[in-house]
Each structure stands twice: as structure tokens, then as C-alpha cells.
mmCIF file of N, CA and C in Angstrom:
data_model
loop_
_atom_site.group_PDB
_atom_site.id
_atom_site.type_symbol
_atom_site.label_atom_id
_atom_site.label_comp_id
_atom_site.label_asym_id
_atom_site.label_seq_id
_atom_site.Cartn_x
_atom_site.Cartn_y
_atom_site.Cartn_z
ATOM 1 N N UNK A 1 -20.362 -98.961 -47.197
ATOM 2 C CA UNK A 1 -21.580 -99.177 -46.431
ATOM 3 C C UNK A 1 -21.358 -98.676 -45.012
ATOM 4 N N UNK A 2 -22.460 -98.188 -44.905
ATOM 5 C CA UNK A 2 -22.480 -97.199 -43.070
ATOM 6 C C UNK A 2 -22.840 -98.615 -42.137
ATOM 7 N N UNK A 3 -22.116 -98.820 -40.727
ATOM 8 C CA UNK A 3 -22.401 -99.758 -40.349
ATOM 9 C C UNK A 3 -22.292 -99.049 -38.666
ATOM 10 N N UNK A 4 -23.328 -99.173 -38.061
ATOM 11 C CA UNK A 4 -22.741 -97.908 -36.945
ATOM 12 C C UNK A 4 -24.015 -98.271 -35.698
ATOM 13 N N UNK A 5 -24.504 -98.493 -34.933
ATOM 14 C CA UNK A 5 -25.461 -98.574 -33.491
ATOM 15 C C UNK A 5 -25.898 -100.262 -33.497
ATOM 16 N N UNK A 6 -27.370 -100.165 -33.481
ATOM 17 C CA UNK A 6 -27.806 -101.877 -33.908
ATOM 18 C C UNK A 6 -27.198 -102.750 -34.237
ATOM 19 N N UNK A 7 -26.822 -104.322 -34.401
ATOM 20 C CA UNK A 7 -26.507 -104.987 -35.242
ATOM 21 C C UNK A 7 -27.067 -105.702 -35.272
ATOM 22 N N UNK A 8 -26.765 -107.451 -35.772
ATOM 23 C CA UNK A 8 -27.224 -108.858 -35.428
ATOM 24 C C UNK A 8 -25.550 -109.181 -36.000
ATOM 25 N N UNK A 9 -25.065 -110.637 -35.334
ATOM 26 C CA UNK A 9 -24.187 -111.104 -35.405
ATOM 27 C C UNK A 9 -24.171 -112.476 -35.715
ATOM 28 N N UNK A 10 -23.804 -113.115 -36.502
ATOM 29 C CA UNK A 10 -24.676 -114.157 -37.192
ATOM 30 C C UNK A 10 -22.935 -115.050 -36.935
ATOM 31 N N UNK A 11 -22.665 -116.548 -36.081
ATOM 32 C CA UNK A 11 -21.815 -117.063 -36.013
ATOM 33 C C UNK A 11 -22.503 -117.862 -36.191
ATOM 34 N N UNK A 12 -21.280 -119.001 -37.236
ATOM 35 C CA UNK A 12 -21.539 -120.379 -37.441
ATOM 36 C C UNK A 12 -20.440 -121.091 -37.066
ATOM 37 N N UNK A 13 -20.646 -121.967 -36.166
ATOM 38 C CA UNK A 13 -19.342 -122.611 -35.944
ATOM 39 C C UNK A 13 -19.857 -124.400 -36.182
ATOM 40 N N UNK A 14 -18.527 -124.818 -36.974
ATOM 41 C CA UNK A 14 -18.449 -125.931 -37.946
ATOM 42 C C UNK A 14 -17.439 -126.352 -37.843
ATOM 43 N N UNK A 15 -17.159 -127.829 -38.451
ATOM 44 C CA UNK A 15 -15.406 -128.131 -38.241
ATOM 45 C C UNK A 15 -14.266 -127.648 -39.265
ATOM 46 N N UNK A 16 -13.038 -127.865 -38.915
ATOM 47 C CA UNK A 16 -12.447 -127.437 -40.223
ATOM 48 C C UNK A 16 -12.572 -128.256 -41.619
ATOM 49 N N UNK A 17 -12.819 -129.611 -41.407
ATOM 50 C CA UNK A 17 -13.172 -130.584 -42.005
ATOM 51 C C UNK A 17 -13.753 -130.510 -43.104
ATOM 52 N N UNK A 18 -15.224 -130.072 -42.308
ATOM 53 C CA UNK A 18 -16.320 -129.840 -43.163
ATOM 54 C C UNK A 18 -16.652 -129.308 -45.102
ATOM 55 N N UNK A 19 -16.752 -129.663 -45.256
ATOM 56 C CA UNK A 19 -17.091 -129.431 -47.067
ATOM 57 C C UNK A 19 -18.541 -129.130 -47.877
ATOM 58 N N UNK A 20 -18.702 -128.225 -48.679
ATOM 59 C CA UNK A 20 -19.592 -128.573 -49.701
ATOM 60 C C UNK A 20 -18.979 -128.516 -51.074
ATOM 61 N N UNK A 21 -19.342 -129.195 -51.520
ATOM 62 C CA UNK A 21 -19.275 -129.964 -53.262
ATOM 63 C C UNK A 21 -17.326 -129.525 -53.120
ATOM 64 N N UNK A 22 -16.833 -130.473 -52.393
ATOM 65 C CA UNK A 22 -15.215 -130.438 -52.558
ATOM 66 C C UNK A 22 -14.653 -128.809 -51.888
ATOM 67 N N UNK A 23 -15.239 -128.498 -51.426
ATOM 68 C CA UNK A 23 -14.938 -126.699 -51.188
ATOM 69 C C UNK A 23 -15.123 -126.653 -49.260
ATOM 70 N N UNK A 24 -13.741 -126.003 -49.127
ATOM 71 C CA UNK A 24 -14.299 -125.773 -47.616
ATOM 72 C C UNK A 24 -15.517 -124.865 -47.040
ATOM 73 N N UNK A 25 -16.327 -126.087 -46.201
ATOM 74 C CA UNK A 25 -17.751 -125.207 -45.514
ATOM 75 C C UNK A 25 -17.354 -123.659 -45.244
ATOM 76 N N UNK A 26 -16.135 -123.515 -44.674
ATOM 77 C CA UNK A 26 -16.368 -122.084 -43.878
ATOM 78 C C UNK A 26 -15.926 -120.865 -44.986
ATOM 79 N N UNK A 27 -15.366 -121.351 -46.363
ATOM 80 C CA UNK A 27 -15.074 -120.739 -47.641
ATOM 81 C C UNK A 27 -16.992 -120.553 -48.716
ATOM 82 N N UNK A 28 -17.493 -121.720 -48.282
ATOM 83 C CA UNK A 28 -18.397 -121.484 -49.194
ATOM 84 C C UNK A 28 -19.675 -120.575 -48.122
ATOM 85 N N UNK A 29 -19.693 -120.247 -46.751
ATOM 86 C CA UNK A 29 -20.415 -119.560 -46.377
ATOM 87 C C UNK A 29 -20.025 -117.617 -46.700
ATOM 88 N N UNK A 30 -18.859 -118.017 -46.547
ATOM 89 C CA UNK A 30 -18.339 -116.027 -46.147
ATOM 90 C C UNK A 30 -18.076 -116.162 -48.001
ATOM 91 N N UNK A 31 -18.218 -116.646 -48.945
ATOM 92 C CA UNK A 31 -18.310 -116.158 -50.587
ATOM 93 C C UNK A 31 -19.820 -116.045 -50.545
ATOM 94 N N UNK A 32 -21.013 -116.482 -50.157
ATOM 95 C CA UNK A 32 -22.267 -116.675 -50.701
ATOM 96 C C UNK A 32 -22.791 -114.978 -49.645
ATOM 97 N N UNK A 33 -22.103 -114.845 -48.105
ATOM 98 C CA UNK A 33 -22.410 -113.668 -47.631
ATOM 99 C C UNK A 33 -21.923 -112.406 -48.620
ATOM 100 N N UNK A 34 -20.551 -112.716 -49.007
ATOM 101 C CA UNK A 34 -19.941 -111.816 -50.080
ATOM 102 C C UNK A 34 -21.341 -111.713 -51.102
ATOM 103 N N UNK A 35 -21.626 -112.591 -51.994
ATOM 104 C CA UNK A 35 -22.939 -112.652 -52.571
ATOM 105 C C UNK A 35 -24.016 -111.881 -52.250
ATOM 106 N N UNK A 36 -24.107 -111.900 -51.181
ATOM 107 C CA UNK A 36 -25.392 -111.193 -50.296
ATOM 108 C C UNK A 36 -25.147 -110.122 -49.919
ATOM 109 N N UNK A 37 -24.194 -109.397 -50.361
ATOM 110 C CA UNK A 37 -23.838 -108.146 -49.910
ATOM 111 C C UNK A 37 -24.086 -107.484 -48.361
ATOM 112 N N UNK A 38 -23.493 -108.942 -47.685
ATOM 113 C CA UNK A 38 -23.448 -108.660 -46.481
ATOM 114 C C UNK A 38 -22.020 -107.694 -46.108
ATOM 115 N N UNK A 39 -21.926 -106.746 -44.773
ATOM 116 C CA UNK A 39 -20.672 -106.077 -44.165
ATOM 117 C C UNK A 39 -19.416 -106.912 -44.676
ATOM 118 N N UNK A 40 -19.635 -107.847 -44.008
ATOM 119 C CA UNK A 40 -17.802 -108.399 -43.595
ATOM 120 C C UNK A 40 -18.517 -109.975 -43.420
ATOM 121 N N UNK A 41 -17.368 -110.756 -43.663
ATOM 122 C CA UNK A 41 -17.237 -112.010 -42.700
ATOM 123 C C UNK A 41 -15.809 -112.266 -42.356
ATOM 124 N N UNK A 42 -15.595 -112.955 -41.292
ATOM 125 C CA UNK A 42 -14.235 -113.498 -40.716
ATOM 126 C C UNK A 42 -14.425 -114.894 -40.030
ATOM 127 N N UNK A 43 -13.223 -115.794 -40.600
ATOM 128 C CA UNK A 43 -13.574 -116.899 -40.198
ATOM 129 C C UNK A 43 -11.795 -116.887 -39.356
ATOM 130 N N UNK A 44 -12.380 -117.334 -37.882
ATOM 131 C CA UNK A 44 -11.365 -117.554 -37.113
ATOM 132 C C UNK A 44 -11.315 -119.368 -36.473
ATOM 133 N N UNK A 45 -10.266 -120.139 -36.880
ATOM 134 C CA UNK A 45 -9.530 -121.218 -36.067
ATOM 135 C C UNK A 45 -9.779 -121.085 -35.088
ATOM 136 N N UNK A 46 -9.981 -122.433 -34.389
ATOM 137 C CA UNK A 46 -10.083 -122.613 -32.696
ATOM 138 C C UNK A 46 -9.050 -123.670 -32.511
ATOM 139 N N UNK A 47 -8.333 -123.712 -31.100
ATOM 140 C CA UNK A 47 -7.207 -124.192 -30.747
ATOM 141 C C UNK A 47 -7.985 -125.729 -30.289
ATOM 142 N N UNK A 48 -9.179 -125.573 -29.456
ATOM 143 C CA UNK A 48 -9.650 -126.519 -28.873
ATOM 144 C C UNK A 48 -10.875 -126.001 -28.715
ATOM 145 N N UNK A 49 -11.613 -127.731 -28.701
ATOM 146 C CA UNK A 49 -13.017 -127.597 -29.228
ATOM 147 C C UNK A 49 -13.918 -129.012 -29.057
ATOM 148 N N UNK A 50 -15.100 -129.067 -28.576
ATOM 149 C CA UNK A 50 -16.000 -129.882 -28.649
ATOM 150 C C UNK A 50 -16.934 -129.572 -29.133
ATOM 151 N N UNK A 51 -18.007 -130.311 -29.686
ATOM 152 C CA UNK A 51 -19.323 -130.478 -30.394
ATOM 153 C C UNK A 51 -20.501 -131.483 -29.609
ATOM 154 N N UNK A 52 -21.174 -131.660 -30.477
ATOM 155 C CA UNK A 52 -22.504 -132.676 -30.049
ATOM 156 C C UNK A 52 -21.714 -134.098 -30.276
ATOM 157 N N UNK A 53 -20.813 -134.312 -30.799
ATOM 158 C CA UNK A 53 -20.226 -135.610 -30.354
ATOM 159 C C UNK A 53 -19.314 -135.698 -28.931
ATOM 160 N N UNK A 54 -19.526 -134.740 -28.311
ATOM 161 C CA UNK A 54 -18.675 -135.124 -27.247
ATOM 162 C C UNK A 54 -16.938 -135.235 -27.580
ATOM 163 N N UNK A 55 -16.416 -135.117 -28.882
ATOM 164 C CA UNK A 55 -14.734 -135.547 -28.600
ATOM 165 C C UNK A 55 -14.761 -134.422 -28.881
ATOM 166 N N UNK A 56 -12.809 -134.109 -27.803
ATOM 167 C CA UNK A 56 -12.507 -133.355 -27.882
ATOM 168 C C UNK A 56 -11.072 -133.114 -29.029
ATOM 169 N N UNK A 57 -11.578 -131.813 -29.653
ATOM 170 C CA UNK A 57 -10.696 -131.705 -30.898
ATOM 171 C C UNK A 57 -9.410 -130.726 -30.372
ATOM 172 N N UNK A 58 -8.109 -130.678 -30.621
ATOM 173 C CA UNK A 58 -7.350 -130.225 -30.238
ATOM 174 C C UNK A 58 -6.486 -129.832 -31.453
ATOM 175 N N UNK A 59 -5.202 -128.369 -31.216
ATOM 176 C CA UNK A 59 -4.444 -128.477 -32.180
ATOM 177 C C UNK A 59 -2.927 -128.701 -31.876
ATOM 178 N N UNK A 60 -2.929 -129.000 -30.353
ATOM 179 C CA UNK A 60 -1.836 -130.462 -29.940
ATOM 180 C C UNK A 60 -0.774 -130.902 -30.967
ATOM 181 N N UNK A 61 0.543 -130.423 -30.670
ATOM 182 C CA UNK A 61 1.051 -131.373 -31.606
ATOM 183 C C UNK A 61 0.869 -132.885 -32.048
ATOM 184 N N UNK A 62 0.789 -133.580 -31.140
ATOM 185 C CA UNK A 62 0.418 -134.971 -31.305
ATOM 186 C C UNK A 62 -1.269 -135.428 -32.193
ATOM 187 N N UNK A 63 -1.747 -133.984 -32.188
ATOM 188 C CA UNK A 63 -3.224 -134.385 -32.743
ATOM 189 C C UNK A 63 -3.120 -133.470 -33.331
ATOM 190 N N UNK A 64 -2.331 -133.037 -34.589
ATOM 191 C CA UNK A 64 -2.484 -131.849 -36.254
ATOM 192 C C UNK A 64 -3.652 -132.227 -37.004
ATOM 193 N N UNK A 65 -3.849 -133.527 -36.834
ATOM 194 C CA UNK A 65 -4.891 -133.988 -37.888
ATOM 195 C C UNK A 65 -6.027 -134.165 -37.408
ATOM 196 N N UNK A 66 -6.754 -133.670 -36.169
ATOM 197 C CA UNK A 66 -7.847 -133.583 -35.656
ATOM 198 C C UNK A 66 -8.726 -132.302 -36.514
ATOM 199 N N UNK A 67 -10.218 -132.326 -36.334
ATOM 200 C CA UNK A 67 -11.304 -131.463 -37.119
ATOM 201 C C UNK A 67 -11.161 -130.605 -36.037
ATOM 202 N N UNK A 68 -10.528 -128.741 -36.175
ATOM 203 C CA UNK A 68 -10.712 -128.011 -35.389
ATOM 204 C C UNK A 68 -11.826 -127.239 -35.615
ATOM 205 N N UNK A 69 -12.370 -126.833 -34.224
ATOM 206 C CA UNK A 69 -13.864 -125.677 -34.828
ATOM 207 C C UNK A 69 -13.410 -124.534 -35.586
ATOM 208 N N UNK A 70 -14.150 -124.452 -35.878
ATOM 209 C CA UNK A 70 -14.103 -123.010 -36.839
ATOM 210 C C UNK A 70 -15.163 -121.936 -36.906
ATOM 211 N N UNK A 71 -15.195 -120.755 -36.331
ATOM 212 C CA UNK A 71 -16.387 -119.915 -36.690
ATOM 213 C C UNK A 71 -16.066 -118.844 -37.833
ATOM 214 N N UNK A 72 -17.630 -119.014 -38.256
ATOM 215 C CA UNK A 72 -17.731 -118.076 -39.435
ATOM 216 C C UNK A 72 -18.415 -116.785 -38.871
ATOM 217 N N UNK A 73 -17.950 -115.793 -38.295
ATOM 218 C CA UNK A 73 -18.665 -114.218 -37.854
ATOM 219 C C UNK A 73 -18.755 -113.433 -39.045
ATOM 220 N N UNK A 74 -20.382 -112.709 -38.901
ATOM 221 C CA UNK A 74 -20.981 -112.218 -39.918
ATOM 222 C C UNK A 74 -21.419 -111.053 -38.948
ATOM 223 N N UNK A 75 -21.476 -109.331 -39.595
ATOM 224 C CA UNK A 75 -22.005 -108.535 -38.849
ATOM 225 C C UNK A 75 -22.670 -107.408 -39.488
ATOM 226 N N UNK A 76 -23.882 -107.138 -39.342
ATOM 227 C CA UNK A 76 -24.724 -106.511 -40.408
ATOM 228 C C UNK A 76 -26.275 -106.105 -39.669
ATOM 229 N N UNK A 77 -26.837 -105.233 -40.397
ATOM 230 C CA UNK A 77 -27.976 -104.987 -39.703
ATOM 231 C C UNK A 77 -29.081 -105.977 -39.568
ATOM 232 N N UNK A 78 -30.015 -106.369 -38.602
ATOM 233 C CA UNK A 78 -30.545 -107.234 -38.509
ATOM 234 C C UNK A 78 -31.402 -107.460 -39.537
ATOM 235 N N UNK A 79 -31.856 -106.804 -40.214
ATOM 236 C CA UNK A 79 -32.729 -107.024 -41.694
ATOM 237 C C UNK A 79 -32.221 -107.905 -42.667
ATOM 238 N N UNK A 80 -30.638 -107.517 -42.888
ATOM 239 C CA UNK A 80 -29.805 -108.495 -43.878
ATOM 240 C C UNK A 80 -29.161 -109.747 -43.598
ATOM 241 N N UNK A 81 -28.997 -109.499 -42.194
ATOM 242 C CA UNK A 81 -28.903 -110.992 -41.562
ATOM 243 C C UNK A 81 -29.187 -112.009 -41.548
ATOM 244 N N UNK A 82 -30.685 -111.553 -40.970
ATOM 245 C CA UNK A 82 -31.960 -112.479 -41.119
ATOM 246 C C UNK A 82 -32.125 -112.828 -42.837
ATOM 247 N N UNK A 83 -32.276 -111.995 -43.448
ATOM 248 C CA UNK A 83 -32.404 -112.335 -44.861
ATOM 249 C C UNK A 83 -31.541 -113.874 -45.486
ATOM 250 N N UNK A 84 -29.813 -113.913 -44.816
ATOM 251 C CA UNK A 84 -29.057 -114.735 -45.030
ATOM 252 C C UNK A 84 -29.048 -115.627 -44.490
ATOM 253 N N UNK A 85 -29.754 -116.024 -43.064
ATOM 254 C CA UNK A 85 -30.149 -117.444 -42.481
ATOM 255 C C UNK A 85 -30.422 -118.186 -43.107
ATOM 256 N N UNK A 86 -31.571 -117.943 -44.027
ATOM 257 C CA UNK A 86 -32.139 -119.027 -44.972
ATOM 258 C C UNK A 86 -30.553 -120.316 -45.864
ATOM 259 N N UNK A 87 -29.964 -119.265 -46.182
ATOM 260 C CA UNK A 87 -28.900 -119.520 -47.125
ATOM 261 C C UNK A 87 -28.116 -120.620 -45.991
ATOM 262 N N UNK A 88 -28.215 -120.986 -45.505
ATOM 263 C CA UNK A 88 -27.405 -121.730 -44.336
ATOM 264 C C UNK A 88 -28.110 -123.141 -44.212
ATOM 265 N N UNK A 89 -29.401 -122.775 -44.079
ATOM 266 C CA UNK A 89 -30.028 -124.141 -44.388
ATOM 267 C C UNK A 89 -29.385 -125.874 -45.304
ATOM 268 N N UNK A 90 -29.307 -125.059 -46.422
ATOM 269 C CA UNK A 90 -29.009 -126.596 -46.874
ATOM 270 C C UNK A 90 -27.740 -126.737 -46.993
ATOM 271 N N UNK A 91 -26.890 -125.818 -46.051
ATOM 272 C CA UNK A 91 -24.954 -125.793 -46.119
ATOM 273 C C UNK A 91 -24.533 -126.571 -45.087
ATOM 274 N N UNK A 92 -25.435 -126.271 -43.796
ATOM 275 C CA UNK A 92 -25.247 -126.852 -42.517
ATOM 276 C C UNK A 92 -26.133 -128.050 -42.001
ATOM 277 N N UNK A 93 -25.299 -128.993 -42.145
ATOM 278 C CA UNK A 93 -25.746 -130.055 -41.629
ATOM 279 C C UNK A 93 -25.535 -130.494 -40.253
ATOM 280 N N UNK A 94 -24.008 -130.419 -39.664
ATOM 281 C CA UNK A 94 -24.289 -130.512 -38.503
ATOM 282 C C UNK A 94 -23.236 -129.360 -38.137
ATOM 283 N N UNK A 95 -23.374 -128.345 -36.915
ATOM 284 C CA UNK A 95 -22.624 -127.234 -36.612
ATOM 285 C C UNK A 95 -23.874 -126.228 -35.814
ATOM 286 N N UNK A 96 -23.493 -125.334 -35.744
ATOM 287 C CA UNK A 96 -24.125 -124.541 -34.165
ATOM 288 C C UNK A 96 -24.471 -123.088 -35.686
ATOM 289 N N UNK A 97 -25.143 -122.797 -35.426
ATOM 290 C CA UNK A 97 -25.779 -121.022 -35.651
ATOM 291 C C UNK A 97 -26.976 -120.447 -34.941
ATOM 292 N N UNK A 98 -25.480 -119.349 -34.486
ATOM 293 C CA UNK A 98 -26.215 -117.879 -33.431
ATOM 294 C C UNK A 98 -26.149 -116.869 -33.924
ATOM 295 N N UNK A 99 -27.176 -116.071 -33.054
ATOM 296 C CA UNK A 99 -27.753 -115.023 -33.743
ATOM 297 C C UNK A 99 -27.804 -114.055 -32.263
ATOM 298 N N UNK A 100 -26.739 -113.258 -32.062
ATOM 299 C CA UNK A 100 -26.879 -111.916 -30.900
ATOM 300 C C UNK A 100 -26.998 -110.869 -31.542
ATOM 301 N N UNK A 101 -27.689 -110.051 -30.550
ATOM 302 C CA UNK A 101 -27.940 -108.907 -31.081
ATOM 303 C C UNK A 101 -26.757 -108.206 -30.170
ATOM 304 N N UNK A 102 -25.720 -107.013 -31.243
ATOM 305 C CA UNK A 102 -24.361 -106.603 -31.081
ATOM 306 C C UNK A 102 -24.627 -104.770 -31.136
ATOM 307 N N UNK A 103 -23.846 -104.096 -30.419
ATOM 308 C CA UNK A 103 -23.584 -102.328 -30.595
ATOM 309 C C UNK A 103 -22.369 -102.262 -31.776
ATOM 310 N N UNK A 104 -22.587 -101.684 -32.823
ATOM 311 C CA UNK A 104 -21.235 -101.678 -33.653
ATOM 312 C C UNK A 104 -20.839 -99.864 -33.374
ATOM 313 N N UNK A 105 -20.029 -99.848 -32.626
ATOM 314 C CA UNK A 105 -19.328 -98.815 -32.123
ATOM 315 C C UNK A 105 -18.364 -98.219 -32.973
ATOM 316 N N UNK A 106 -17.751 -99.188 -33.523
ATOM 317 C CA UNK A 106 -16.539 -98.511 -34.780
ATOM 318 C C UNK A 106 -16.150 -99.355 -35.497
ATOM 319 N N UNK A 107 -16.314 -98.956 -36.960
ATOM 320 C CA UNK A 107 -16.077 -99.584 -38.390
ATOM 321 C C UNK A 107 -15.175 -98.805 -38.995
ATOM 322 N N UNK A 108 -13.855 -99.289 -39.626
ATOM 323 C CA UNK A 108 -12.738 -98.714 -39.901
ATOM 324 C C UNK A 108 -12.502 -99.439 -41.292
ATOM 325 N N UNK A 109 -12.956 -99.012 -42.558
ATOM 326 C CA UNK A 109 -12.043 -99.652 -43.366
ATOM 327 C C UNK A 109 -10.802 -99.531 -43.768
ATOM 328 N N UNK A 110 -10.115 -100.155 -44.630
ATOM 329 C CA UNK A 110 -8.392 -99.998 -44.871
ATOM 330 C C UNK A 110 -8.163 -98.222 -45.187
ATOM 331 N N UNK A 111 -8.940 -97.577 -45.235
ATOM 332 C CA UNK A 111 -8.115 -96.142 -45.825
ATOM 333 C C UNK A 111 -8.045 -95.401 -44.550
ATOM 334 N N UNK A 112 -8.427 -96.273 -43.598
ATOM 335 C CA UNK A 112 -8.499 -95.985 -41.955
ATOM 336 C C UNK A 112 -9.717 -94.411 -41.813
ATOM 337 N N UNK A 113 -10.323 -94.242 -42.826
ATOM 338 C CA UNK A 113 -11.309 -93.534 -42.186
ATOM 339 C C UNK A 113 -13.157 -94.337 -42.184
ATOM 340 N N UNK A 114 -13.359 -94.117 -40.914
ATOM 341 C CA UNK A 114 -14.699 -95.322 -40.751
ATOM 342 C C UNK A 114 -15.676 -95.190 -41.822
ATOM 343 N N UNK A 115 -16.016 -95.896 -42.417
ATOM 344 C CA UNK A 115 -16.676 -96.393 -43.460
ATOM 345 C C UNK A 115 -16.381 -96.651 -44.837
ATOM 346 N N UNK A 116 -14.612 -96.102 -44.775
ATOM 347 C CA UNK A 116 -13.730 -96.417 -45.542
ATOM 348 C C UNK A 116 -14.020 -97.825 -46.720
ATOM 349 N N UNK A 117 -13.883 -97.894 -47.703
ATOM 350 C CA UNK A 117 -14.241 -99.231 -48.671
ATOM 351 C C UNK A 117 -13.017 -100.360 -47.807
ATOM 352 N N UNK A 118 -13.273 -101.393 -47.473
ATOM 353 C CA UNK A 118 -12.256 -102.022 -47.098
ATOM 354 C C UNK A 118 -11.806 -103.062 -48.402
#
């Protein structure tokens, strides 16, 4: 897939915690984008982190077992994006989703030539 000027950038950030039906939240969003034949997703760990509860989550030795944030980044043309919001609805209960509009300057898949199958 050609992925190259325009984008939309679709982040969800959630705890690590978080679950649907026994399955981690940030596993069952980037398989259902896979589904949707969205670009890519990448879900990156956060070291430290607050929410709408106010505590602060840390990955502190003394606090391993705290809920760290987690975002799920999604990047695709704004048509298919939007299409996949819906799908978020009944996943996210409580957690943050944004929507910027991004320049995708360079897409490299693994055969290192851009648009390469990754």
C-alpha cells in the first residue's frame, strides 16, 4: 500500500491493564485495525503517566505493578481512519482518542524500498 502526503493519525491511549473478553485492550485494537486493512499500528509503553483519575502511574522500581499508559498509533489516509473510529466505540471505555492530521514523508517497508510489503 502507497502511503505518502496527507494522513490522519488515530492514537488511543489506555492503560496497560486494560482488557476485552480476557485479551489485552491495546492487542485487541491494532488485530481489528489489522482487520481493517489499515497501514500499520504500533503500540508503544509509557514510563509515566496520568489519566482522568488523577494518579500517577509510574514504571519505578518500587511501583512494577502500577497500570502504565499505553498508546495505540494508527496511520492511514483520512478516509480509512475515520472509517475505524466507529470500531473503538464499544472497546473504549475509559482512555483518550485523537485524531491529527499528519505529512507522511517516508514509508519504508522491511525490503527497505518505500512501499516495500512490510
Amino acid at each position: 500500500m502507497r502511503l505518502h502526503g496527507n494522513a490522519l493519525r488515530l492514537t488511543v491511549v489506555i492503560g496497560e491493564s486494560d482488557t476485552w473478553h480476557h485479551r489485552p485492550l491495546y492487542s485487541e485494537v491494532v488485530h481489528r485495525a489489522r482487520a481493517a486493512g489499515l497501514a500499520g499500528a504500533s503500540v508503544f509503553r509509557g514510563i509515566e503517566g496520568f489519566g482522568a483519575s488523577s494518579v500517577v502511574h509510574t514504571s519505578r522500581l518500587l511501583s512494577l505493578g502500577e497500570d502504565l499508559p499505553v498508546s495505540v498509533v494508527i496511520v492511514d489516509s483520512e478516509e480509512r481512519v475515520r472509517a475505524f473510529v466507529p470500531e473503538l466505540d464499544e472497546l473504549i471505555g475509559g482512555g483518550l482518542v485523537l485524531l491529527d492530521e499528519v505529512e507522511v514523508v517516508r514509508r519504508t517497508g522491511r525490503g527497505g524500498e518505500p512501499g516495500a510489503a512490510e
